[in-house]
XYZ file of C-alpha atoms in Angstrom:
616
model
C 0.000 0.000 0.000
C 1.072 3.240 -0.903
C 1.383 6.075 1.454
C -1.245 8.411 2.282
C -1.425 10.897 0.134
C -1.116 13.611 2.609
C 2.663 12.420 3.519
C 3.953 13.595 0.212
C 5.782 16.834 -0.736
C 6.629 18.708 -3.742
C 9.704 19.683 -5.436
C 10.048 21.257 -8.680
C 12.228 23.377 -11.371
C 9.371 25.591 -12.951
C 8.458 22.503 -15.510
C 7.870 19.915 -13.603
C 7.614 18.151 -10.256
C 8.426 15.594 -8.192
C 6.491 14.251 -4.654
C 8.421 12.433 -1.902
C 6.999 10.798 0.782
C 7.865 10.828 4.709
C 9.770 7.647 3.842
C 12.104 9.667 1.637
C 11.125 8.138 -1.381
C 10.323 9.826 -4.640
C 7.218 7.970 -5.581
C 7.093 10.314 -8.507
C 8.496 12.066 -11.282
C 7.919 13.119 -14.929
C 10.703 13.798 -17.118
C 11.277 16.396 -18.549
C 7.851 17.964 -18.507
C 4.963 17.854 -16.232
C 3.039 16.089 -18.944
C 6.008 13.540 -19.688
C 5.810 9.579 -18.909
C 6.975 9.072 -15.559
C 10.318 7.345 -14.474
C 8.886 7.197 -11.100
C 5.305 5.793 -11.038
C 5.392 3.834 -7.468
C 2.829 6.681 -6.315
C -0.004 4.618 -9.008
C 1.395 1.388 -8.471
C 4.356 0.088 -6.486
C 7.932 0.578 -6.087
C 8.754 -2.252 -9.276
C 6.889 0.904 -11.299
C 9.756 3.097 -10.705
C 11.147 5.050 -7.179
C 13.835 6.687 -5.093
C 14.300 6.522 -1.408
C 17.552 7.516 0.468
C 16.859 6.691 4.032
C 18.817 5.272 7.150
C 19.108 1.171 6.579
C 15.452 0.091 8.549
C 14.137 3.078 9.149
C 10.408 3.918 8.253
C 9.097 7.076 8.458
C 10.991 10.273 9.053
C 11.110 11.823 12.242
C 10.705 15.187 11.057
C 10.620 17.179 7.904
C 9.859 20.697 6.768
C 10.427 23.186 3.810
C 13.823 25.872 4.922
C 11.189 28.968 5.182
C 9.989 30.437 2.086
C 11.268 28.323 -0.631
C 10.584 24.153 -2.171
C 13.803 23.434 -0.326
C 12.858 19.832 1.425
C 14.668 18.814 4.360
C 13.465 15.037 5.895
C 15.498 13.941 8.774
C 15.491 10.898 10.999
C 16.616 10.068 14.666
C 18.456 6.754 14.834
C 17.632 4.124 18.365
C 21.562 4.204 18.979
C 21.705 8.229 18.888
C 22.095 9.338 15.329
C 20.547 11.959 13.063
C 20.730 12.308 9.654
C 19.303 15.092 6.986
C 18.432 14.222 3.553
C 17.640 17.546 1.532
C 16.008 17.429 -1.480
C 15.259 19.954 -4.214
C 15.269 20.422 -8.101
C 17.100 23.953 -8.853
C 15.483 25.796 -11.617
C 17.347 24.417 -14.840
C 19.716 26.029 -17.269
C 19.750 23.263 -19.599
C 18.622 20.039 -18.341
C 16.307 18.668 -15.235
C 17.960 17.630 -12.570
C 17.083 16.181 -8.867
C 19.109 16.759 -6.576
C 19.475 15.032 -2.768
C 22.216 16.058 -0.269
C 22.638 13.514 2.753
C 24.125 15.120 5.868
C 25.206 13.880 9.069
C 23.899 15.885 12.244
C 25.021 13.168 14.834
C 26.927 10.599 15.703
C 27.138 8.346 12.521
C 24.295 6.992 10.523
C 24.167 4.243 7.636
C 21.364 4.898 4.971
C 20.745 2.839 1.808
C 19.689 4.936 -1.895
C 17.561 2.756 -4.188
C 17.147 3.605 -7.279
C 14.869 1.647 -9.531
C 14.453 3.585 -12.738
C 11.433 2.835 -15.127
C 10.557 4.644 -17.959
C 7.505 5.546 -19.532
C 4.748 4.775 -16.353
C 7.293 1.916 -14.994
C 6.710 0.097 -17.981
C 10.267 0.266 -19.803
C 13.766 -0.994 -17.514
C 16.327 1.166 -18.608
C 19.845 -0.404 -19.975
C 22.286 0.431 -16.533
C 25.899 1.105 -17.429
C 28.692 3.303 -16.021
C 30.603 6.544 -18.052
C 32.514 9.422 -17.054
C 32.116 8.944 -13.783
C 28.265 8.378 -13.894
C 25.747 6.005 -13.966
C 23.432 5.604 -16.846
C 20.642 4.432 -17.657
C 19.531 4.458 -21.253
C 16.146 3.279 -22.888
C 14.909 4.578 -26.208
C 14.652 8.677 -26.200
C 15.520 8.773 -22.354
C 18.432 9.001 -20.707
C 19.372 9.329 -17.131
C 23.038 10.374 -15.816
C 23.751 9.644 -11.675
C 26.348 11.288 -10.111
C 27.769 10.373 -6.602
C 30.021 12.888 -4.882
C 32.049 11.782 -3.245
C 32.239 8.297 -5.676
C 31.208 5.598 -3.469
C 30.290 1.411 -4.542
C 27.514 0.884 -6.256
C 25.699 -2.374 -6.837
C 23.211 -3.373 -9.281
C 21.247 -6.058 -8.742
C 17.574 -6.447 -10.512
C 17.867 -3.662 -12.237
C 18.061 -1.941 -9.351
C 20.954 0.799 -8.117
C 22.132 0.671 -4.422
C 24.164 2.604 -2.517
C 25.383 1.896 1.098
C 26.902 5.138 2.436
C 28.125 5.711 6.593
C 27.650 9.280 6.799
C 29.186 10.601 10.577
C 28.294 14.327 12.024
C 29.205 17.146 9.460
C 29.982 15.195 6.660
C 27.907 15.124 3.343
C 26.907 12.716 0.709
C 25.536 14.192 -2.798
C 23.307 12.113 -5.160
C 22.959 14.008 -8.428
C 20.528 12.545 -11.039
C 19.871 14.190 -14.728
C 17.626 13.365 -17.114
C 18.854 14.289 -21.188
C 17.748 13.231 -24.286
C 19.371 9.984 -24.903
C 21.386 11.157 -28.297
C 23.086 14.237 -26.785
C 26.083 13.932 -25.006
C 26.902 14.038 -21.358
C 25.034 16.442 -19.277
C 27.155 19.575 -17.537
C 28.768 18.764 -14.352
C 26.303 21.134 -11.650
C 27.990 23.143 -8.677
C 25.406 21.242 -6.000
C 26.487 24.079 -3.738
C 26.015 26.538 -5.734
C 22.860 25.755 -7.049
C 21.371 24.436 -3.161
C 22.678 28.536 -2.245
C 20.658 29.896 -5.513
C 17.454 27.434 -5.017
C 17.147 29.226 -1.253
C 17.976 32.547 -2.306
C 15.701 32.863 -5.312
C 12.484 31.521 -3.703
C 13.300 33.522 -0.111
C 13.347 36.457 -3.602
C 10.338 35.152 -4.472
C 8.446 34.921 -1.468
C 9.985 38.179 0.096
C 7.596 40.019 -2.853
C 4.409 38.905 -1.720
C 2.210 41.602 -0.254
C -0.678 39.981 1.806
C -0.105 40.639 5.636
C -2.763 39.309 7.475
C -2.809 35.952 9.683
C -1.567 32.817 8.511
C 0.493 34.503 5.968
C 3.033 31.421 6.351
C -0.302 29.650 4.581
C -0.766 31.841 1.882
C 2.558 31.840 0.983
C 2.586 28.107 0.826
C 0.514 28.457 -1.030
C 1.259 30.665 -3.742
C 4.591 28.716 -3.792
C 3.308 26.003 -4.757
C 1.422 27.651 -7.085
C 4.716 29.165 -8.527
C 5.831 25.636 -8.771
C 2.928 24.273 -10.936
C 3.486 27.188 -13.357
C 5.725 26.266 -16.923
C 7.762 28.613 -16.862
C 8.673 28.571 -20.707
C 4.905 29.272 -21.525
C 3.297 31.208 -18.280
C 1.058 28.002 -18.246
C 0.051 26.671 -14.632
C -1.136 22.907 -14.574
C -3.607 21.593 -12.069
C -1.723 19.826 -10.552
C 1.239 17.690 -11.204
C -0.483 14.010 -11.176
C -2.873 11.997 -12.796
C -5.211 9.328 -11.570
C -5.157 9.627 -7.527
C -8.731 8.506 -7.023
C -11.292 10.949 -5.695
C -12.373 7.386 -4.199
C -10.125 5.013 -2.945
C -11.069 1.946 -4.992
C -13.259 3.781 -7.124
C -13.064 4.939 -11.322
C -12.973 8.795 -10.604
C -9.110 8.970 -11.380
C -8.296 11.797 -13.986
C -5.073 13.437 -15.502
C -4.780 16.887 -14.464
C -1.235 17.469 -15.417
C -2.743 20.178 -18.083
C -4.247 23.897 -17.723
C -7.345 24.202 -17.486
C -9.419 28.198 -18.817
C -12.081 27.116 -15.390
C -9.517 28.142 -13.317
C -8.544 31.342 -15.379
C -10.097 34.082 -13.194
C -9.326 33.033 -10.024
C -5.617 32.511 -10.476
C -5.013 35.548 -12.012
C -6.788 37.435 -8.919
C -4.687 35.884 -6.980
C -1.753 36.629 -8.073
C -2.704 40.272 -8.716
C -3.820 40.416 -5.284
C -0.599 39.282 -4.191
C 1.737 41.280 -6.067
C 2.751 38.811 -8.966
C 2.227 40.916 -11.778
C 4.519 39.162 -14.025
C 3.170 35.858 -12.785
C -0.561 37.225 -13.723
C 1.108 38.685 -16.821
C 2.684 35.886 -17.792
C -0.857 33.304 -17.152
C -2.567 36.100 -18.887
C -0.673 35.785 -22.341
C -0.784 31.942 -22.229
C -4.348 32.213 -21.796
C -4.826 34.436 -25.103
C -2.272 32.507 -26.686
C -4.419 28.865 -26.240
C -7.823 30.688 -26.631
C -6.509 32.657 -30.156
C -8.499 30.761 -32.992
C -12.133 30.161 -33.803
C -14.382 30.767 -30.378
C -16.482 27.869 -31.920
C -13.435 25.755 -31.026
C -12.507 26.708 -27.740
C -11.381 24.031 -25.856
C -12.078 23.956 -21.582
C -8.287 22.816 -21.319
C -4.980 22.920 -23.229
C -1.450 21.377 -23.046
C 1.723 23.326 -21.044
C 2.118 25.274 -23.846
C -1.250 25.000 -25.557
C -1.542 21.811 -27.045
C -5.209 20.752 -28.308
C -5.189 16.996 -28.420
C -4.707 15.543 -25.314
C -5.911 12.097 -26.086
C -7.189 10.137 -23.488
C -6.223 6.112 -22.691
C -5.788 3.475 -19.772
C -2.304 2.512 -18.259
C -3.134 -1.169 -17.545
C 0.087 -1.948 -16.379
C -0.043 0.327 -13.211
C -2.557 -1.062 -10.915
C -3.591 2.833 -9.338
C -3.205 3.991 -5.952
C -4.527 1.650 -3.526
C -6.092 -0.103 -6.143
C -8.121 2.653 -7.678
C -8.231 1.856 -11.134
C -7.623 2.736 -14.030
C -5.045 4.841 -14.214
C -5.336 7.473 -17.237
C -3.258 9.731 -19.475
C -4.870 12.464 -20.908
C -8.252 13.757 -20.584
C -11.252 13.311 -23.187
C -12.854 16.168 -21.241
C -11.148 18.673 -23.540
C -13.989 17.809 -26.169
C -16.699 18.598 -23.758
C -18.763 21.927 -23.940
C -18.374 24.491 -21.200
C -20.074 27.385 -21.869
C -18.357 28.493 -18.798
C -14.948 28.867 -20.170
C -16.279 31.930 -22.516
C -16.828 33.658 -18.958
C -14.077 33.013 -17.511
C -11.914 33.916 -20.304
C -13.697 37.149 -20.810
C -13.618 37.713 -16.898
C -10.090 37.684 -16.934
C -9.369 40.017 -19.380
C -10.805 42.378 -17.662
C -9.852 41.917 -14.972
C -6.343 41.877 -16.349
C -7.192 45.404 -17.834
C -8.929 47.067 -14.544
C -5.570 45.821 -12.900
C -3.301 47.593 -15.198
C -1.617 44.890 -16.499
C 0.067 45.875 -20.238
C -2.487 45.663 -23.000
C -2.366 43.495 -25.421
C -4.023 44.683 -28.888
C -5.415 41.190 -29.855
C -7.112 40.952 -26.342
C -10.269 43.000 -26.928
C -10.653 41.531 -31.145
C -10.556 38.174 -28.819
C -13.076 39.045 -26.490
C -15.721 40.796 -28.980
C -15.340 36.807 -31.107
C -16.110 34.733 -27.894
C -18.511 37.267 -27.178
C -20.297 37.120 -30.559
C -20.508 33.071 -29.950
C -22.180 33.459 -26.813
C -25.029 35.290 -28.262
C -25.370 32.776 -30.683
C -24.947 29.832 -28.186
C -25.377 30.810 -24.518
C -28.724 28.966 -24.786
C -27.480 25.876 -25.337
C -27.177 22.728 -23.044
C -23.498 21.886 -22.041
C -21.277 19.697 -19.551
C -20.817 22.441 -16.694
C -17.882 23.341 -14.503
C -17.372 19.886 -13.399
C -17.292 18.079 -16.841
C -20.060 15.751 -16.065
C -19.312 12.379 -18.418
C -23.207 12.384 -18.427
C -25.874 13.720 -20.632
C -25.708 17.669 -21.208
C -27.848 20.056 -19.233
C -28.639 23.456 -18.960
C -26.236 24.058 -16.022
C -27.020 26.931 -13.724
C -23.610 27.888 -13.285
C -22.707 28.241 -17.029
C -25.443 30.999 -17.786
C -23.970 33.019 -14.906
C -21.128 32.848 -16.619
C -22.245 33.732 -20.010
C -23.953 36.403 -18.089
C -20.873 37.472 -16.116
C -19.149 37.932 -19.941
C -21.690 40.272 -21.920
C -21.759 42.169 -18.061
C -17.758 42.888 -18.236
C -18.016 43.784 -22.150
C -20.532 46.357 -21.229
C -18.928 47.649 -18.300
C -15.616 48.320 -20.698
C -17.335 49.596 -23.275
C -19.267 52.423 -20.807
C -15.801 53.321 -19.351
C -13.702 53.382 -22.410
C -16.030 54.680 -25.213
C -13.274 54.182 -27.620
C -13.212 50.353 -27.849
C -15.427 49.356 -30.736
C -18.877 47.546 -29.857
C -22.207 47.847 -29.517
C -22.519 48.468 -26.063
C -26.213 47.729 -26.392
C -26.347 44.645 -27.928
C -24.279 43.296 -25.079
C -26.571 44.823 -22.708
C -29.878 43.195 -24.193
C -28.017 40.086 -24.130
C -27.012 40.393 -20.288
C -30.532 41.259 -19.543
C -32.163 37.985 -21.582
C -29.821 35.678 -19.836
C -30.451 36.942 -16.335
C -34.075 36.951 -16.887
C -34.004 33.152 -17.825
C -31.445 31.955 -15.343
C -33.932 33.895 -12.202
C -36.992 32.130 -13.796
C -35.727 28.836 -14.819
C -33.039 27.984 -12.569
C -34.185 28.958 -9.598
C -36.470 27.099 -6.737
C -39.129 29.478 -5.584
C -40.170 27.057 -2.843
C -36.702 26.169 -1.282
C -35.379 30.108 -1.723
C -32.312 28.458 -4.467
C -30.715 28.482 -7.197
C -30.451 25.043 -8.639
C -27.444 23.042 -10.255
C -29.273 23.130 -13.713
C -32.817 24.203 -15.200
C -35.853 22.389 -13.898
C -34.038 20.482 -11.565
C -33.875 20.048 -7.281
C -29.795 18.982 -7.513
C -27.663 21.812 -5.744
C -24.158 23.160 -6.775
C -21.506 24.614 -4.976
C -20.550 26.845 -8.030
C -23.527 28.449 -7.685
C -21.837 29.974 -4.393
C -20.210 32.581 -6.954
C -23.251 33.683 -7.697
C -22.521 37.158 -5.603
C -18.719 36.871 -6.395
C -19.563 37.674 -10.336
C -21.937 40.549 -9.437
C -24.986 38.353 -11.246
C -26.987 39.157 -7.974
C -26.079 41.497 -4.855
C -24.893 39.462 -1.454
C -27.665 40.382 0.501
C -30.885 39.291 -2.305
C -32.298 37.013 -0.506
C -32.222 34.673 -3.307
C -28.386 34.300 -2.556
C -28.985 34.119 1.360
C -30.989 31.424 0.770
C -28.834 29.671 -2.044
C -25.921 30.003 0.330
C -27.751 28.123 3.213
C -29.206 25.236 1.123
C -25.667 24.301 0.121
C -24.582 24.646 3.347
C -27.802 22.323 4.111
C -27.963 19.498 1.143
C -24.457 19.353 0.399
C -22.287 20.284 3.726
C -20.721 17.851 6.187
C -20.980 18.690 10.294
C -17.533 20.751 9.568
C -18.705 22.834 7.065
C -16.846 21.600 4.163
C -18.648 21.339 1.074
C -19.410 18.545 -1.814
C -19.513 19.880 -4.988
C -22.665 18.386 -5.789
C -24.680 15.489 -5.064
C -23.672 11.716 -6.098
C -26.035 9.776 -4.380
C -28.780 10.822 -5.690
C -29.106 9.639 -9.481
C -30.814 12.159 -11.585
C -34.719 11.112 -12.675
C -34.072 11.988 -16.496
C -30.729 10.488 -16.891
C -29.004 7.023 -17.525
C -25.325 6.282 -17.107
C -23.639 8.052 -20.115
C -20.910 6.172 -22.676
C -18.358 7.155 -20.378
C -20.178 5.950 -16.886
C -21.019 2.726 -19.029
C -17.197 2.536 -20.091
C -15.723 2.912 -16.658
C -17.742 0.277 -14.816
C -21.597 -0.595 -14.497
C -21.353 -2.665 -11.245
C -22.365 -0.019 -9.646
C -25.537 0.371 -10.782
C -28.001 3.873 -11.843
C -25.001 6.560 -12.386
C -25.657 10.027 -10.676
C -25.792 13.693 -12.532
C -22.124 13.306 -13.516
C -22.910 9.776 -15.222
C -20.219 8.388 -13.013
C -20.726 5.250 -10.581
C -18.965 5.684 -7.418
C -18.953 8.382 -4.669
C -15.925 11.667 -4.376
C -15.014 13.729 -0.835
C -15.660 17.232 0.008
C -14.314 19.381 -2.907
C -11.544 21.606 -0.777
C -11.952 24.850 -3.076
C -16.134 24.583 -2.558
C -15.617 25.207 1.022
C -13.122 27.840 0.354
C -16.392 29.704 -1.707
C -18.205 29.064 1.401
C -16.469 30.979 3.647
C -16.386 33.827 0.494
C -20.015 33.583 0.563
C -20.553 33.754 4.067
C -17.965 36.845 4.512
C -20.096 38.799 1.776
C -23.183 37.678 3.268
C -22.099 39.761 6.761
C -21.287 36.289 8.512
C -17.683 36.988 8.878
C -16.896 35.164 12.251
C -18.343 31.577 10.368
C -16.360 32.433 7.495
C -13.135 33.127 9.658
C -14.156 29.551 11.440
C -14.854 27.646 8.687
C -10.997 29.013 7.153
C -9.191 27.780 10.423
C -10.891 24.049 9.756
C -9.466 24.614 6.062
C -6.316 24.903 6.998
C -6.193 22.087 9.466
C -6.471 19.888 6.505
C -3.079 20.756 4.913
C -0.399 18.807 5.202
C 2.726 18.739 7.839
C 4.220 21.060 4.739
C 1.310 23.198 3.759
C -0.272 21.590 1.067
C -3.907 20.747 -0.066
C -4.928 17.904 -2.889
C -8.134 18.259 -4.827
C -10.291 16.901 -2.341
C -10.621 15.277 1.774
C -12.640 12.412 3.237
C -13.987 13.761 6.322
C -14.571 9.867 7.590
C -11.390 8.322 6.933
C -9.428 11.542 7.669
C -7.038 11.649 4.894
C -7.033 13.901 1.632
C -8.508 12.454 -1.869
C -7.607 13.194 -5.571
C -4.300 14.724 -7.651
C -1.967 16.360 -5.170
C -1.255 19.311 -4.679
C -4.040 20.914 -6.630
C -3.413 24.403 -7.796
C -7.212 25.213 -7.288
C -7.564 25.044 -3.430
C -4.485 26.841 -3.282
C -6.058 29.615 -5.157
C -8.691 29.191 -2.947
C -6.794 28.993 0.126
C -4.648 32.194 -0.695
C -8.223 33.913 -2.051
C -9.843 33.663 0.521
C -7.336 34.760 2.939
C -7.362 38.124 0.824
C -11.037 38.770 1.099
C -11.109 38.169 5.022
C -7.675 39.430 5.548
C -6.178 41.585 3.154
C -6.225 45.134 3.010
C -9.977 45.539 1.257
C -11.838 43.154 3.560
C -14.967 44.304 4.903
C -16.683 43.002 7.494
């Protein structure tokens, strides 16, 4: 069994991103891009898939670990029984050339044998690398990969099913350096790295980094966590930031709700980019900003809820049979058919963020408005339309609550420019007529007169937690007591005693649906599939409850908002980070980890209670 996921922590370069565990192993790793086949896939199946560990010879877990402050500088250290201590410090400097991982074992006491095993396995632990030794390096070769070890100082090596290990004795103050660098296999020997050098710039840049944030308020060791990690799911070649830097850990242990998020998805558009403006990383938000007109540039007809690091439009989607999941939780999955689905959504969002990029004064960019007038001309054509929603239900199409506030949210913000810059071309009053049909629909259709909600889609009793950001996209003021009451039905139908929230309901199958292809695909053991034609059950969505305590805030019940944000942040991890989702039973934290959306949440959220224009 693998470990929770909760005991992981990340390490990255700015293009991808490795998670070790409190074991010390590095369960895995994809190489040389976030979205490249693993060479460490234990984390989906076992450690024959492909891992790393350095630890002392027996030992289990560490006894303690923690990033240096401010930076993805990883140090895990264990207490020996006969009086020893060792550190093991792990980090991936941002690269010049080529990736490298990089793992410094020091002695703190007395004098401490540990054992490195390296099992290398290419392409989802499914290809053993050819072991052999040059220059002073081992290397393992297998069709376009290559990976280069370096020992320092050189110490005996044996391999044995192919399988690398390393016995080292390391006593108090001295130091043990394990280099490893991935290359194309054709080129030529990788450039020999300064480890001290590069551990001195790795702290110094990030403490850079961190030192530029400008929130303030309490638990600002959280939010800047948080927007750390953040940093480190961003590609830095392309401004892209991925979801997060896994696929398939199972929103249900055992279960078929296992998805690659290694990609970037236009959903999460808006609120990244506010929070990273309201943090101070203008070249961050700058940078997101551009990558987002960059992937959306084309026909609006075509635009797609996701793209690649630096764009890419096909992201086919297939099963890795050979890697049995985490815990079981099969099947694993690389790529994501989603990207064909229909979010009317994403035209919001996209449109959101441009203006919000251009209220925030970040540089113009000519093609930004021609972009927003196209999407803006296929929403009037196609707002009406049924779609797949936020959450990319796999089941039939619906008209989904949430995506007409968002249609509405994008003919509000092309109004709004065109009133305060009367230069823009447009007709302001064509946009205007086409806010005002939309929010007379979505008040008569999707809302329940005799509960006091909105609903999760037209004609319909199911509940949504996106329709908390109702009041955060202006579509109706805080205190209507249509939002009041939408608030406290969530909190009602679809909240646990804590307060955390489900997205939506998966219990309850919907009366007009069937399972769809891809519920009928994944398994039909389970019987009727709910709204998101998926069998199965998924925790508390950890960015849902994050809009709850928004909602609550700008509802005037600030002290439950500031309550329900302390129980948030119980749930990160011993080094600050969040996955997708938690299981309030069992305790432990559910789906692809960490998960750059209840970051944003986290640090969000900590801005509108906290940061210098909360009201309360």
């Amino acid at each position: 069994m693998r470990r929770p996921i909760e005991d992981y922590a990340l390490i990255g370069d700015h293009q991808t991103a490795a998670l070790v565990s409190r074991t010390g192993s590095v369960d895995w790793l994809c190489l040389p891009r976030f979205d490249s086949g693993a060479c460490f896939a234990a984390l989906l199946g076992d450690d024959e898939h492909g891992h790393w560990r350095i630890a002392p010879t027996d030992a289990d877990v560490c006894t303690r670990r923690a990033y240096r402050e401010d930076t993805l500088v990883l140090d895990t250290e264990w207490d020996t029984p006969d009086g020893g201590s060792v550190r093991v410090t792990d980090f991936m400097p941002q690269r010049d050339h080529a990736p490298d991982l990089i793992r410094v074992v020091e002695g703190l006491r007395g004098a401490v044998t540990l054992r490195s095993t390296l099992r290398l396995r290419f392409d989802y632990g499914s290809v053993v690398p050819w072991m052999r030794r040059a220059d002073g390096h081992h290397v393992a070769v297998a069709g376009p990969d290559s990976v280069w070890l370096r020992i320092e100082p050189e110490v005996p090596c044996e391999g044995r099913d192919f399988t690398t290990y390393t016995d080292i004795t390391v006593a108090a103050g001295e130091r043990v350096t394990f280099v490893l660098t991935w290359h194309p296999s054709h080129e030529t020997c990788p450039r020999l790295l300064d480890v001290d050098q590069a551990l001195r710039e790795s702290v110094e840049d990030w403490r850079a980094w961190a030192a530029h944030c400008r929130y303030e308020g309490p638990h600002r060791d959280a939010v800047v966590r948080s927007l750390i990690t953040l940093k480190a799911l961003t590609y830095a070649p392309t401004g892209g930031i991925v979801a997060a830097p896994t696929t398939s850990l199972p929103e249900e242990i055992g279960g078929v709700r296992n998805w690659d998020y290694r990609y970037c998805w236009l959903r999460d558009s808006t609120l990244t980019l506010g929070a990273l403006l309201a943090a101070g990383y203008l070249e961050e938000a700058e940078a997101w900003r551009d990558w987002l007109l960059r992937a959306a540039a084309g026909n609006p007809d075509d635009l797609q809820i996701m793209y690649g690091l630096a764009g890419e439009r096909r992201l086919p989607e297939y099963e890795v049979e050979w890697l049995p999941g985490y815990e079981g939780s099969a099947p694993v999955r690389i790529g994501n058919k989603a990207v064909h689905q229909r979010q009317l959504d994403v035209y919001g969002e996209v449109v959101e963020s441009l203006s919000l990029a251009r209220r925030s004064g970040l540089a113009t960019r000519a093609h930004g408005w021609r972009l927003q007038l196209a999407l803006m001309e296929f929403l009037r054509e196609n707002w009406h339309r049924e779609d797949e929603g936020l959450w990319e239900v796999r089941g039939p199409r619906r008209h989904f609550v949430h995506s007409k506030v968002l249609a509405w949210a994008a003919a509000d913000r092309t109004v709004r420019a065109l009133e305060e810059d009367p230069d823009l071309p447009g007709d302001a009053e064509c946009w205007r007529e086409l806010r005002d049909a939309i929010h007379t629909e979505v008040c008569e259709r999707g809302y329940d007169a005799e509960r006091n909600t909105f609903t999760q889609s037209y004609d319909s009793r199911e509940l949504d937690a996106a329709l908390l950001l109702i009041p955060r996209v202006g579509f109706l003021p805080p205190e209507d007591a249509r939002v009041v009451g939408t608030i406290d039905a969530i909190r009602k139908e679809l909240g646990t005693e804590e307060g955390f929230l489900r997205r939506y309901s998966t219990a309850e199958p919907a009366a007009d649906t069937a399972a769809g292809a891809v519920g009928e695909a994944v398994g039909d053991a389970a019987g009727e599939a709910a709204v998101d034609g998926l069998p199965g059950d998924e925790g508390v969505f950890v960015v849902c409850s994050f809009w709850l305590a928004d909602a609550l805030h700008m509802t005037g019940r600030t002290r439950e908002a500031e309550e329900l944000f302390e129980r948030m942040l119980a749930l990160c991890n011993d080094v600050g980070l969040l996955s997708e989702e938690y299981d309030p039973v069992a305790g432990r934290q559910l789906g692809n980890f960490p998960q750059a959306f209840s970051h944003v949440g986290l640090a969000g959220t900590a801005f509108t209670l906290f940061g210098p224009d909360a009201t309360g």
